[in-house]
Amino acid sequence: RFLVILGTAFVTTYLLYFTRDVLGKTPDEAGDTVAAILQFYIVALLVSALVAGPLSDRIGRVKPFVIGASLVCAAAIVVLAFARTQGTATIAAAIMGAGFGAYTAVDLALISRVLPSAGDRARDLGIINIANSLPQVLAPLIASIWITTLRDSGYDVAYQSLYLAAAVVTVLGAVLVVKVKGVP
């Protein structure tokens, strides 16, 4: 969970700067551009969450949905790494929204099934909360250092390399789900 949230947080926390630095939007245009892009992200997220959760329940399998949703997020991040227009960024956001919506709908089911004992649930859920929160704190810090370090090579290169690294991190998060035992 930590890795998937970290990978996606690189995108969501730096999307405003990406629209300015790579898509060439003025500071005045950037806010409106991000709002327009996020509308597609949110709609796709809601639709996929409403579909993936019940579908996972009906099929009786969780891990394939978590893995698949994580890989969809990673694919969207790769698309965004090469995006140079608002249209392509919007498509990437919609794909990522669909992946993240499905991920959030089924990942908590996976987590609830692997908690070791009822007596330790509060502690275990606290650890899960750290896996949710810490990436959202680390991503802006890491991204700012990454972009600042590489900006002399051009913002295109800086963001592209950041987003490709984020995709790798997200794929790693998907791969690690395979190791979860006792959950179909």
XYZ file of C-alpha atoms in Angstrom:
184
model
C 0.000 0.000 0.000
C 2.801 2.389 0.893
C 4.419 2.038 -2.537
C 1.195 2.400 -4.544
C 0.160 5.481 -2.575
C 3.680 6.917 -2.962
C 3.669 6.378 -6.722
C 0.314 8.043 -7.191
C 1.139 10.837 -4.742
C 4.007 11.965 -6.968
C 1.407 12.715 -9.622
C -1.355 14.228 -7.541
C 0.862 16.484 -5.428
C 2.833 17.887 -8.362
C 0.132 18.114 -11.022
C -0.163 21.895 -10.660
C 3.564 22.339 -11.225
C 3.518 19.830 -14.078
C 0.852 21.876 -15.882
C 3.007 24.991 -15.549
C 6.431 23.498 -16.145
C 5.664 20.911 -18.830
C 2.303 21.796 -20.343
C 3.304 25.463 -20.470
C 0.288 26.899 -18.664
C 0.574 30.284 -17.014
C 0.078 30.434 -13.252
C -3.419 31.789 -13.898
C -4.266 28.970 -16.330
C -2.641 26.193 -14.272
C -5.311 26.102 -11.562
C -8.136 25.868 -14.089
C -6.229 23.223 -16.042
C -5.704 21.081 -12.950
C -9.385 21.446 -12.022
C -10.406 20.335 -15.512
C -8.031 17.369 -15.453
C -9.091 16.311 -11.956
C -12.759 16.250 -12.954
C -12.010 13.292 -15.203
C -9.849 11.683 -12.515
C -12.630 11.942 -9.931
C -15.385 10.641 -12.203
C -13.257 7.677 -13.287
C -12.296 7.010 -9.664
C -15.917 6.977 -8.499
C -17.164 4.787 -11.331
C -14.370 2.240 -10.982
C -14.727 2.086 -7.192
C -18.445 1.435 -7.546
C -17.779 -1.324 -10.086
C -14.612 -2.980 -8.718
C -15.730 -3.497 -5.126
C -18.961 -5.366 -5.889
C -17.314 -7.238 -8.772
C -14.506 -8.409 -6.481
C -17.105 -9.551 -3.941
C -19.115 -11.365 -6.591
C -16.065 -13.161 -7.993
C -14.663 -13.822 -4.520
C -11.144 -12.672 -5.392
C -9.279 -9.632 -4.137
C -5.595 -9.906 -5.048
C -6.061 -9.845 -8.831
C -8.074 -6.636 -8.484
C -5.461 -4.997 -6.226
C -2.629 -6.027 -8.533
C -4.511 -5.066 -11.683
C -5.591 -1.705 -10.290
C -2.022 -0.931 -9.217
C -0.751 -1.769 -12.698
C -3.428 0.464 -14.258
C -2.179 3.320 -12.040
C 1.395 2.628 -13.120
C 0.371 2.612 -16.797
C -1.372 5.950 -16.338
C 1.736 7.415 -14.736
C 3.786 6.283 -17.743
C 1.287 7.985 -20.077
C 1.584 11.160 -18.006
C 5.389 10.959 -18.136
C 5.161 11.421 -21.897
C 2.202 13.837 -21.902
C 2.873 17.209 -23.446
C -0.732 18.336 -23.946
C -3.667 18.869 -21.642
C -5.602 16.230 -23.567
C -3.008 13.536 -22.971
C -2.688 14.559 -19.317
C -6.476 14.299 -18.995
C -6.472 10.814 -20.504
C -3.702 9.787 -18.085
C -5.670 11.243 -15.170
C -8.817 9.355 -16.175
C -6.860 6.097 -16.425
C -5.199 6.740 -13.076
C -8.550 7.609 -11.528
C -9.994 4.328 -12.772
C -7.036 2.411 -11.395
C -6.965 4.193 -8.061
C -10.719 3.931 -7.611
C -10.561 0.185 -8.111
C -7.503 0.005 -5.879
C -9.125 1.806 -2.976
C -12.298 -0.241 -3.333
C -10.529 -3.574 -2.989
C -7.285 -2.915 -1.120
C -9.039 -2.304 2.191
C -10.801 -5.643 1.750
C -7.412 -7.285 1.298
C -6.034 -5.502 4.351
C -8.978 -6.478 6.532
C -8.503 -10.137 5.585
C -4.838 -10.275 6.538
C -4.929 -8.558 9.905
C -3.348 -11.141 12.202
C -5.498 -10.939 15.335
C -8.521 -9.105 16.639
C -6.562 -7.955 19.693
C -4.045 -6.061 17.568
C -6.397 -4.498 15.018
C -6.013 -0.941 16.315
C -2.223 -1.171 16.113
C -2.374 -2.810 12.693
C -4.783 -0.212 11.334
C -2.472 2.469 12.718
C 0.320 0.999 10.608
C -1.995 1.017 7.588
C -2.741 4.671 8.298
C 0.987 5.378 8.195
C 1.154 3.576 4.835
C -1.577 5.969 3.638
C -0.236 9.179 5.151
C 3.543 8.957 4.983
C 3.717 8.738 1.165
C 1.669 11.920 0.919
C 4.244 13.662 3.078
C 7.285 12.120 1.395
C 6.169 12.561 -2.221
C 6.282 16.379 -2.251
C 9.641 16.364 -0.487
C 11.183 13.806 -2.839
C 9.592 15.386 -5.912
C 10.831 18.875 -5.022
C 14.389 17.618 -4.619
C 14.113 15.538 -7.811
C 12.712 18.383 -9.929
C 15.126 20.958 -8.522
C 18.096 18.678 -9.134
C 17.110 17.854 -12.719
C 15.506 21.101 -13.882
C 18.716 22.240 -15.572
C 18.236 19.276 -17.929
C 14.794 20.664 -18.694
C 11.492 20.265 -16.938
C 10.401 17.686 -19.512
C 13.277 15.422 -18.449
C 12.806 16.145 -14.740
C 9.097 15.285 -14.671
C 9.439 12.408 -17.112
C 12.089 10.731 -14.979
C 10.132 11.430 -11.784
C 6.961 9.921 -13.228
C 8.768 6.918 -14.668
C 10.303 6.293 -11.239
C 6.824 6.670 -9.723
C 5.503 4.065 -12.164
C 8.269 1.658 -11.131
C 7.452 2.217 -7.452
C 3.775 1.546 -8.165
C 4.569 -1.651 -10.084
C 6.733 -2.777 -7.173
C 3.735 -2.225 -4.897
C 1.657 -4.437 -7.209
C 4.309 -7.148 -7.275
C 4.534 -7.269 -3.494
C 0.808 -8.026 -3.241
C 1.601 -11.412 -4.776
C 3.402 -12.299 -1.542
C 0.253 -11.785 0.563
C -0.799 -15.188 1.865
C -4.259 -16.436 2.680
C -6.233 -14.068 0.440
C -7.592 -15.163 -2.944
